[in-house]
Amino acid sequence: MTTKLYWTDSHLTEFTATVVDCLTQQGQPVLVLDQTAFYPEGGGQPSDTGSINGIEVTYVEATADGRILHHLKTGSGLQVGEPITAIVDRARRREMMQQHTGQHIISQAFFQLFGAETKGFRITADVTQIDLTLEAQPHEVAAAIARAEELANRVIFDNRNIRVHEVMPDEAAKLPLRKESFITDCIRVIEIDEFDWSPCGGTHAKQTGEVGLLAVRGWERAKQMVRVEFVCGVRALQDYRLDHQIADGLARQFTVGRAEVLNSVSRLQDENKTLVRRVKHLAEVAAQVEAQELLARVGENNGKRVVAQVINDRDFEEVKMLAHKLVAQPGVVALLATAQSESAKLVFARSADLANDMNALLRAACEELGGRGGGKPDFAQGGGSRVNLLEQVLEKAGNKVKEGA
Ligand SMILES: [Zn+2]
């Protein structure tokens, strides 16, 4: 078995040891030492990283028989019996210890306040999650979480001592332990002064103040429990910085105080809705006027007025609206198109008092443009990619209409 130095000193990040085994797992070199300060993945907490004799340690795991395996990035050339010097990534250890110790504290807070037990725990790349048996109506959950967060931070700010006890099972039975235990390979009890007793084999702060701050980020229902997400210490600071950057950036854009930003966004959304309605109305009016101007420019041919035109720099919806306005008058055929670099869109429409087949006419036009389309006898739409032919295709369709197509 590997001696766990992190059990007796969770702040130890430099140590010496002796190699007891050199393995290869899936092509990766693995070292076993007689003792280690590297925490192996387990109990919801990712493993430590760092280096052994300057070689990167990428992952650490514990085996069922109590050995701790250090996965190395490259071969070490080390032999059994050789001494090594190792360094645990101190910043990562602190980050993990803050999240893990924070979990003990908030889990006890939920237990004390609401009798809620923690049934699941994991530290992810960004947050920590706990799954709680919290019996509460949906509208009560946020308030319950706020109370637990409040109590947890009070315990953190108290800077209470955290003590580690190694006890025999019969002694453990006499302690007021929280029921849940994620690490069961020992009876190792973590005591937070006058607050929590919890069996655990992980790495913990020496005093609650090291956790810094605990901030709940959100919650959701999961597996018929309440899953609470939170960040502690350095992660809470990073989260605050990001939130502040966003809130401050918004406040500057609106030239208001941070507390006013939500009102400003609501106001902007309302204004936008009003403007969209207004723009739609104005577009209708403009299409009506444009339709009259276009009709004034074309002559009558066998009692029909044919408007065949490419209208660029315009939304296709607006072009269709213009077609509708044109054919709202009697005796009109509208053959309109809009084109972008490699795609043309067409709409063919006619007044209700005419009999020309727009569907057939449009199909033929789109085919010439290398595309397709269709619709009803009085209104059809489609497109094609041969934009350079667009003018001449429209002219041809116009001539067909004049000839009675
Ligand atoms: Zn723990």
CSV table of C-alpha atoms and ligand atoms in Angstrom, one decimal:
chain,number,residue,atom,x,y,z
A,1,MET,CA,0.0,0.0,0.0
A,2,THR,CA,1.1,3.5,-0.8
A,3,THR,CA,1.4,5.8,2.3
A,4,LYS,CA,-1.0,8.7,1.8
A,5,LEU,CA,1.0,11.9,2.8
A,6,TYR,CA,-2.1,14.0,1.9
A,7,TRP,CA,-3.9,12.4,4.7
A,8,THR,CA,-1.7,13.8,7.4
A,9,ASP,CA,-0.9,17.1,5.6
A,10,SER,CA,-3.2,18.4,2.9
A,11,HIS,CA,-0.9,21.4,2.4
A,12,LEU,CA,2.1,19.4,1.5
A,13,THR,CA,3.0,19.9,-2.1
A,14,GLU,CA,6.7,18.9,-2.3
A,15,PHE,CA,8.0,15.5,-1.1
A,16,THR,CA,10.6,12.8,-1.7
A,17,ALA,CA,9.8,9.1,-2.0
A,18,THR,CA,11.2,5.9,-3.4
A,19,VAL,CA,10.0,4.1,-6.6
A,20,VAL,CA,8.5,0.7,-5.7
A,21,ASP,CA,7.1,-0.2,-9.2
A,22,CYS,CA,7.4,0.9,-12.8
A,23,LEU,CA,4.5,-0.1,-15.1
A,24,THR,CA,3.1,0.7,-18.5
A,25,GLN,CA,-0.7,1.2,-19.0
A,26,GLN,CA,-2.1,1.7,-22.4
A,27,GLY,CA,1.3,2.9,-23.6
A,28,GLN,CA,1.7,5.3,-20.7
A,29,PRO,CA,4.4,5.0,-18.1
A,30,VAL,CA,3.1,4.6,-14.6
A,31,LEU,CA,5.0,5.0,-11.3
A,32,VAL,CA,4.2,3.5,-7.9
A,33,LEU,CA,5.9,5.2,-4.9
A,34,ASP,CA,6.3,4.1,-1.3
A,35,GLN,CA,4.5,7.3,-0.2
A,36,THR,CA,2.8,10.2,-2.1
A,37,ALA,CA,1.2,13.6,-1.6
A,38,PHE,CA,-0.7,13.3,-4.9
A,39,TYR,CA,-4.5,12.9,-4.3
A,40,PRO,CA,-5.9,10.2,-6.6
A,41,GLU,CA,-9.2,10.7,-8.3
A,42,GLY,CA,-12.1,9.6,-6.2
A,43,GLY,CA,-15.0,10.6,-4.1
A,44,GLY,CA,-16.2,13.0,-6.7
A,45,GLN,CA,-12.9,14.9,-6.8
A,46,PRO,CA,-10.5,14.9,-9.7
A,47,SER,CA,-6.9,13.8,-9.1
A,48,ASP,CA,-4.0,16.1,-8.4
A,49,THR,CA,-1.4,16.9,-11.2
A,50,GLY,CA,2.2,18.0,-10.9
A,51,SER,CA,5.6,16.4,-11.6
A,52,ILE,CA,8.0,13.7,-10.5
A,53,ASN,CA,11.7,14.4,-11.2
A,54,GLY,CA,10.5,17.2,-13.6
A,55,ILE,CA,8.3,14.8,-15.6
A,56,GLU,CA,4.6,15.8,-15.8
A,57,VAL,CA,2.1,13.7,-13.8
A,58,THR,CA,-1.1,13.8,-15.9
A,59,TYR,CA,-3.4,11.6,-13.8
A,60,VAL,CA,-3.4,9.8,-10.4
A,61,GLU,CA,-5.6,6.9,-9.4
A,62,ALA,CA,-5.9,4.4,-6.6
A,63,THR,CA,-6.2,0.7,-7.1
A,64,ALA,CA,-8.5,-1.6,-5.1
A,65,ASP,CA,-5.4,-3.0,-3.2
A,66,GLY,CA,-4.4,0.4,-2.0
A,67,ARG,CA,-1.6,1.4,-4.4
A,68,ILE,CA,-1.6,4.8,-5.9
A,69,LEU,CA,-0.6,5.0,-9.6
A,70,HIS,CA,1.0,8.1,-11.0
A,71,HIS,CA,0.6,8.4,-14.8
A,72,LEU,CA,3.4,10.2,-16.5
A,73,LYS,CA,3.4,12.1,-19.7
A,74,THR,CA,6.8,10.7,-20.8
A,75,GLY,CA,9.0,7.8,-19.8
A,76,SER,CA,11.1,8.6,-16.7
A,77,GLY,CA,13.9,6.0,-17.0
A,78,LEU,CA,13.5,5.4,-13.3
A,79,GLN,CA,14.3,2.0,-11.7
A,80,VAL,CA,12.7,0.4,-8.7
A,81,GLY,CA,14.5,1.6,-5.5
A,82,GLU,CA,15.5,5.0,-6.9
A,83,PRO,CA,14.7,8.1,-4.9
A,84,ILE,CA,12.5,10.8,-6.5
A,85,THR,CA,11.5,14.4,-5.8
A,86,ALA,CA,7.9,15.4,-6.6
A,87,ILE,CA,5.9,18.6,-6.8
A,88,VAL,CA,2.1,18.7,-6.6
A,89,ASP,CA,0.4,21.5,-8.5
A,90,ARG,CA,-0.3,23.8,-5.6
A,91,ALA,CA,-2.8,26.1,-7.3
A,92,ARG,CA,-4.9,23.1,-8.5
A,93,ARG,CA,-4.7,21.5,-5.1
A,94,ARG,CA,-5.9,24.7,-3.4
A,95,GLU,CA,-8.8,25.0,-6.0
A,96,MET,CA,-9.9,21.4,-5.4
A,97,MET,CA,-9.5,21.7,-1.6
A,98,GLN,CA,-11.7,24.8,-1.6
A,99,GLN,CA,-14.5,23.1,-3.6
A,100,HIS,CA,-14.3,19.9,-1.5
A,101,THR,CA,-14.2,21.6,1.9
A,102,GLY,CA,-17.0,23.9,0.7
A,103,GLN,CA,-19.0,20.8,-0.1
A,104,HIS,CA,-18.7,19.5,3.5
A,105,ILE,CA,-19.9,22.9,4.8
A,106,ILE,CA,-22.9,23.4,2.5
A,107,SER,CA,-24.0,19.8,2.8
A,108,GLN,CA,-24.1,20.2,6.6
A,109,ALA,CA,-25.9,23.5,6.1
A,110,PHE,CA,-28.7,21.8,4.1
A,111,PHE,CA,-28.8,19.0,6.6
A,112,GLN,CA,-29.1,21.3,9.7
A,113,LEU,CA,-31.7,23.6,8.1
A,114,PHE,CA,-33.9,21.2,6.2
A,115,GLY,CA,-32.8,17.6,7.0
A,116,ALA,CA,-31.7,17.2,3.4
A,117,GLU,CA,-29.0,14.6,2.8
A,118,THR,CA,-26.3,14.8,0.1
A,119,LYS,CA,-26.5,11.7,-2.1
A,120,GLY,CA,-24.2,12.7,-4.9
A,121,PHE,CA,-21.1,15.0,-5.2
A,122,ARG,CA,-18.8,15.9,-8.1
A,123,ILE,CA,-16.3,18.6,-8.9
A,124,THR,CA,-16.5,19.3,-12.7
A,125,ALA,CA,-14.1,21.5,-14.7
A,126,ASP,CA,-16.1,24.7,-13.7
A,127,VAL,CA,-18.5,24.0,-10.8
A,128,THR,CA,-19.3,21.6,-8.0
A,129,GLN,CA,-22.6,19.7,-7.9
A,130,ILE,CA,-24.4,18.1,-5.0
A,131,ASP,CA,-27.6,16.0,-5.3
A,132,LEU,CA,-29.9,16.7,-2.3
A,133,THR,CA,-32.9,15.0,-0.9
A,134,LEU,CA,-34.5,18.5,-0.4
A,135,GLU,CA,-38.2,18.3,0.1
A,136,ALA,CA,-39.5,21.6,-1.1
A,137,GLN,CA,-42.1,23.1,-3.5
A,138,PRO,CA,-40.5,24.5,-6.6
A,139,HIS,CA,-41.2,28.1,-5.5
A,140,GLU,CA,-39.5,27.4,-2.1
A,141,VAL,CA,-36.2,25.9,-3.5
A,142,ALA,CA,-34.5,29.2,-4.3
A,143,ALA,CA,-35.2,30.6,-0.8
A,144,ALA,CA,-34.0,27.3,0.9
A,145,ILE,CA,-30.8,27.5,-1.1
A,146,ALA,CA,-30.3,31.1,-0.2
A,147,ARG,CA,-30.6,30.2,3.6
A,148,ALA,CA,-28.1,27.3,3.2
A,149,GLU,CA,-25.7,29.5,1.3
A,150,GLU,CA,-26.0,32.2,4.0
A,151,LEU,CA,-25.2,29.6,6.8
A,152,ALA,CA,-22.3,28.1,4.8
A,153,ASN,CA,-20.7,31.5,4.3
A,154,ARG,CA,-21.1,32.3,8.0
A,155,VAL,CA,-19.2,29.2,8.9
A,156,ILE,CA,-16.5,30.1,6.3
A,157,PHE,CA,-16.1,33.6,7.6
A,158,ASP,CA,-15.9,32.2,11.2
A,159,ASN,CA,-12.6,30.6,10.1
A,160,ARG,CA,-13.4,27.6,12.2
A,161,ASN,CA,-10.7,24.9,12.7
A,162,ILE,CA,-11.0,21.7,10.7
A,163,ARG,CA,-9.6,18.6,12.4
A,164,VAL,CA,-8.9,15.1,11.1
A,165,HIS,CA,-9.5,12.1,13.3
A,166,GLU,CA,-8.5,8.5,12.4
A,167,VAL,CA,-10.9,6.4,14.5
A,168,MET,CA,-11.9,2.8,14.9
A,169,PRO,CA,-15.3,1.8,13.6
A,170,ASP,CA,-16.8,1.5,17.1
A,171,GLU,CA,-15.5,5.0,18.0
A,172,ALA,CA,-17.0,6.3,14.7
A,173,ALA,CA,-20.4,4.9,15.6
A,174,LYS,CA,-20.5,7.2,18.6
A,175,LEU,CA,-19.8,10.4,16.5
A,176,PRO,CA,-22.6,12.5,15.2
A,177,LEU,CA,-21.6,11.7,11.6
A,178,ARG,CA,-23.6,12.8,8.6
A,179,LYS,CA,-24.8,9.6,7.0
A,180,GLU,CA,-23.3,10.0,3.5
A,181,SER,CA,-19.8,8.9,2.8
A,182,PHE,CA,-18.1,8.9,-0.6
A,183,ILE,CA,-14.8,7.5,0.5
A,184,THR,CA,-15.1,4.3,2.5
A,185,ASP,CA,-11.5,2.9,2.5
A,186,CYS,CA,-11.0,4.2,6.1
A,187,ILE,CA,-12.7,5.5,9.1
A,188,ARG,CA,-11.2,9.0,8.8
A,189,VAL,CA,-13.5,11.7,10.2
A,190,ILE,CA,-13.3,15.3,9.2
A,191,GLU,CA,-14.5,17.6,12.0
A,192,ILE,CA,-15.5,21.2,11.3
A,193,ASP,CA,-15.5,22.8,14.7
A,194,GLU,CA,-18.9,22.7,16.3
A,195,PHE,CA,-20.5,22.2,12.9
A,196,ASP,CA,-19.9,19.0,11.0
A,197,TRP,CA,-18.5,15.5,11.4
A,198,SER,CA,-18.1,13.6,8.2
A,199,PRO,CA,-16.2,10.5,7.2
A,200,CYS,CA,-13.9,11.3,4.3
A,201,GLY,CA,-10.6,10.4,2.7
A,202,GLY,CA,-10.2,13.6,0.7
A,203,THR,CA,-8.1,16.8,1.1
A,204,HIS,CA,-9.4,19.5,3.3
A,205,ALA,CA,-8.5,23.0,4.4
A,206,LYS,CA,-7.1,23.5,7.9
A,207,GLN,CA,-9.6,26.3,8.6
A,208,THR,CA,-12.9,27.1,7.0
A,209,GLY,CA,-11.6,30.6,6.0
A,210,GLU,CA,-9.4,29.0,3.3
A,211,VAL,CA,-12.6,28.2,1.3
A,212,GLY,CA,-12.9,32.0,0.9
A,213,LEU,CA,-16.4,32.3,-0.4
A,214,LEU,CA,-19.2,29.9,-1.5
A,215,ALA,CA,-21.6,31.1,-4.2
A,216,VAL,CA,-24.5,29.0,-5.5
A,217,ARG,CA,-24.7,29.3,-9.3
A,218,GLY,CA,-28.0,27.5,-9.8
A,219,TRP,CA,-30.1,24.4,-9.3
A,220,GLU,CA,-32.2,21.9,-11.2
A,221,ARG,CA,-34.2,18.7,-10.5
A,222,ALA,CA,-32.2,15.6,-11.2
A,223,LYS,CA,-33.0,12.0,-10.3
A,224,GLN,CA,-35.9,13.2,-8.2
A,225,MET,CA,-33.5,15.2,-6.1
A,226,VAL,CA,-32.4,18.8,-6.1
A,227,ARG,CA,-29.0,19.3,-7.8
A,228,VAL,CA,-27.3,22.4,-6.5
A,229,GLU,CA,-24.3,23.9,-8.4
A,230,PHE,CA,-21.8,26.1,-6.6
A,231,VAL,CA,-18.3,27.6,-6.8
A,232,CYS,CA,-15.8,28.2,-3.9
A,233,GLY,CA,-12.7,30.3,-3.4
A,234,VAL,CA,-10.7,31.0,-6.5
A,235,ARG,CA,-13.5,29.7,-8.7
A,236,ALA,CA,-15.9,32.1,-7.0
A,237,LEU,CA,-13.5,34.9,-7.7
A,238,GLN,CA,-13.2,34.0,-11.4
A,239,ASP,CA,-17.0,33.7,-11.6
A,240,TYR,CA,-17.4,37.1,-10.0
A,241,ARG,CA,-14.9,38.7,-12.4
A,242,LEU,CA,-16.7,37.3,-15.4
A,243,ASP,CA,-20.1,38.4,-14.1
A,244,HIS,CA,-18.8,41.8,-13.2
A,245,GLN,CA,-17.2,42.2,-16.6
A,246,ILE,CA,-20.5,41.4,-18.3
A,247,ALA,CA,-22.6,43.5,-15.9
A,248,ASP,CA,-20.2,46.4,-16.1
A,249,GLY,CA,-19.9,46.3,-19.9
A,250,LEU,CA,-23.7,46.4,-20.2
A,251,ALA,CA,-24.0,49.2,-17.7
A,252,ARG,CA,-21.4,51.3,-19.7
A,253,GLN,CA,-23.3,50.6,-23.0
A,254,PHE,CA,-26.5,51.8,-21.4
A,255,THR,CA,-24.7,54.6,-19.4
A,256,VAL,CA,-26.6,53.5,-16.2
A,257,GLY,CA,-25.6,52.0,-12.9
A,258,ARG,CA,-25.2,48.2,-12.7
A,259,ALA,CA,-28.4,47.8,-10.8
A,260,GLU,CA,-30.3,49.5,-13.6
A,261,VAL,CA,-29.2,47.3,-16.4
A,262,LEU,CA,-32.1,44.8,-16.3
A,263,ASN,CA,-34.6,47.7,-16.6
A,264,SER,CA,-32.6,49.1,-19.5
A,265,VAL,CA,-32.7,45.8,-21.3
A,266,SER,CA,-36.4,45.4,-20.8
A,267,ARG,CA,-37.0,48.9,-22.1
A,268,LEU,CA,-34.8,48.2,-25.1
A,269,GLN,CA,-36.8,45.0,-25.9
A,270,ASP,CA,-40.1,46.9,-25.6
A,271,GLU,CA,-38.8,49.7,-27.9
A,272,ASN,CA,-37.6,47.1,-30.4
A,273,LYS,CA,-41.1,45.4,-30.5
A,274,THR,CA,-42.7,48.8,-31.2
A,275,LEU,CA,-40.2,49.6,-33.9
A,276,VAL,CA,-40.6,46.3,-35.6
A,277,ARG,CA,-44.4,46.8,-35.7
A,278,ARG,CA,-43.8,50.4,-37.1
A,279,VAL,CA,-41.3,49.2,-39.7
A,280,LYS,CA,-43.8,46.6,-41.0
A,281,HIS,CA,-46.5,49.2,-41.3
A,282,LEU,CA,-44.1,51.6,-43.1
A,283,ALA,CA,-42.9,48.8,-45.5
A,284,GLU,CA,-46.6,48.2,-46.5
A,285,VAL,CA,-47.1,51.9,-47.2
A,286,ALA,CA,-43.8,52.1,-49.2
A,287,ALA,CA,-44.7,49.0,-51.2
A,288,GLN,CA,-48.1,50.6,-52.0
A,289,VAL,CA,-46.5,53.7,-53.3
A,290,GLU,CA,-43.8,51.8,-55.2
A,291,ALA,CA,-46.5,49.7,-56.9
A,292,GLN,CA,-48.3,52.8,-58.1
A,293,GLU,CA,-45.0,54.3,-59.4
A,294,LEU,CA,-44.1,51.1,-61.3
A,295,LEU,CA,-47.6,50.8,-62.8
A,296,ALA,CA,-47.5,54.4,-64.0
A,297,ARG,CA,-44.3,53.6,-65.9
A,298,VAL,CA,-45.6,50.6,-67.9
A,299,GLY,CA,-48.0,50.7,-70.8
A,300,GLU,CA,-51.1,48.7,-71.3
A,301,ASN,CA,-50.9,45.6,-73.6
A,302,ASN,CA,-54.2,43.9,-74.6
A,303,GLY,CA,-55.7,45.2,-71.4
A,304,LYS,CA,-52.8,44.0,-69.2
A,305,ARG,CA,-50.0,45.8,-67.5
A,306,VAL,CA,-46.9,43.7,-67.1
A,307,VAL,CA,-44.2,44.8,-64.5
A,308,ALA,CA,-41.0,42.7,-65.1
A,309,GLN,CA,-38.2,44.0,-62.9
A,310,VAL,CA,-35.1,42.9,-60.9
A,311,ILE,CA,-35.2,44.7,-57.5
A,312,ASN,CA,-31.8,44.4,-55.8
A,313,ASP,CA,-30.7,45.1,-52.3
A,314,ARG,CA,-34.1,44.1,-51.0
A,315,ASP,CA,-35.3,41.4,-48.7
A,316,PHE,CA,-37.3,38.7,-50.7
A,317,GLU,CA,-40.3,39.1,-48.3
A,318,GLU,CA,-40.4,42.8,-49.3
A,319,VAL,CA,-40.3,41.9,-53.0
A,320,LYS,CA,-43.2,39.5,-52.4
A,321,MET,CA,-45.1,42.2,-50.6
A,322,LEU,CA,-44.6,44.5,-53.6
A,323,ALA,CA,-45.9,41.8,-55.9
A,324,HIS,CA,-49.1,41.5,-53.8
A,325,LYS,CA,-49.6,45.3,-53.9
A,326,LEU,CA,-49.2,45.3,-57.7
A,327,VAL,CA,-51.7,42.5,-58.4
A,328,ALA,CA,-54.2,44.0,-55.9
A,329,GLN,CA,-55.2,46.2,-58.9
A,330,PRO,CA,-57.0,44.6,-61.8
A,331,GLY,CA,-55.2,43.5,-65.0
A,332,VAL,CA,-51.7,43.4,-63.6
A,333,VAL,CA,-48.9,40.7,-64.0
A,334,ALA,CA,-45.9,41.2,-61.7
A,335,LEU,CA,-42.7,39.3,-62.6
A,336,LEU,CA,-40.2,40.3,-59.9
A,337,ALA,CA,-36.8,39.1,-58.8
A,338,THR,CA,-34.1,39.9,-56.4
A,339,ALA,CA,-30.5,38.7,-56.8
A,340,GLN,CA,-27.4,38.2,-54.6
A,341,SER,CA,-24.0,37.1,-55.8
A,342,GLU,CA,-24.9,33.5,-56.8
A,343,SER,CA,-28.6,33.2,-56.1
A,344,ALA,CA,-31.7,34.8,-57.7
A,345,LYS,CA,-35.2,34.6,-56.2
A,346,LEU,CA,-38.3,35.1,-58.3
A,347,VAL,CA,-42.0,35.8,-57.6
A,348,PHE,CA,-44.6,35.8,-60.4
A,349,ALA,CA,-48.1,37.0,-59.5
A,350,ARG,CA,-51.2,38.1,-61.4
A,351,SER,CA,-54.5,39.9,-60.6
A,352,ALA,CA,-57.5,37.8,-59.9
A,353,ASP,CA,-59.3,38.9,-63.1
A,354,LEU,CA,-56.6,37.4,-65.4
A,355,ALA,CA,-56.2,33.8,-66.4
A,356,ASN,CA,-52.4,33.5,-67.1
A,357,ASP,CA,-50.7,30.5,-65.4
A,358,MET,CA,-47.9,31.9,-63.1
A,359,ASN,CA,-47.0,28.5,-62.0
A,360,ALA,CA,-46.1,27.2,-65.5
A,361,LEU,CA,-44.4,30.5,-66.3
A,362,LEU,CA,-42.3,30.5,-63.2
A,363,ARG,CA,-41.2,26.8,-63.6
A,364,ALA,CA,-39.9,27.6,-67.1
A,365,ALA,CA,-38.0,30.7,-65.9
A,366,CYS,CA,-36.4,28.9,-62.9
A,367,GLU,CA,-35.4,26.0,-65.1
A,368,GLU,CA,-33.5,28.4,-67.4
A,369,LEU,CA,-31.8,29.8,-64.2
A,370,GLY,CA,-30.7,26.3,-63.2
A,371,GLY,CA,-33.1,26.2,-60.2
A,372,ARG,CA,-36.7,25.4,-59.5
A,373,GLY,CA,-39.9,26.7,-58.0
A,374,GLY,CA,-43.7,26.5,-58.2
A,375,GLY,CA,-47.0,27.7,-56.7
A,376,LYS,CA,-50.5,28.4,-57.7
A,377,PRO,CA,-51.8,29.8,-61.0
A,378,ASP,CA,-52.0,33.3,-59.6
A,379,PHE,CA,-48.9,33.3,-57.4
A,380,ALA,CA,-45.6,31.3,-57.6
A,381,GLN,CA,-42.1,31.7,-56.3
A,382,GLY,CA,-38.7,30.0,-56.9
A,383,GLY,CA,-35.1,30.6,-57.6
A,384,GLY,CA,-31.9,29.8,-59.5
A,385,SER,CA,-28.2,30.3,-59.6
A,386,ARG,CA,-27.5,31.7,-63.1
A,387,VAL,CA,-27.9,35.3,-62.0
A,388,ASN,CA,-26.3,36.7,-65.2
A,389,LEU,CA,-29.4,35.4,-67.2
A,390,LEU,CA,-31.9,36.9,-64.8
A,391,GLU,CA,-32.8,40.1,-66.8
A,392,GLN,CA,-33.2,38.2,-70.1
A,393,VAL,CA,-35.3,35.4,-68.4
A,394,LEU,CA,-37.7,38.0,-66.9
A,395,GLU,CA,-38.0,39.8,-70.3
A,396,LYS,CA,-38.8,36.5,-72.0
A,397,ALA,CA,-41.5,35.7,-69.4
A,398,GLY,CA,-42.9,39.2,-69.9
A,399,ASN,CA,-43.1,38.6,-73.7
A,400,LYS,CA,-44.9,35.3,-73.1
A,401,VAL,CA,-47.5,37.0,-70.9
A,402,LYS,CA,-48.0,39.7,-73.6
A,403,GLU,CA,-48.5,36.9,-76.1
A,404,GLY,CA,-51.2,35.4,-73.8
A,405,ALA,CA,-49.2,32.7,-71.9
B,1,ZN,ZN,-13.9,15.4,2.4
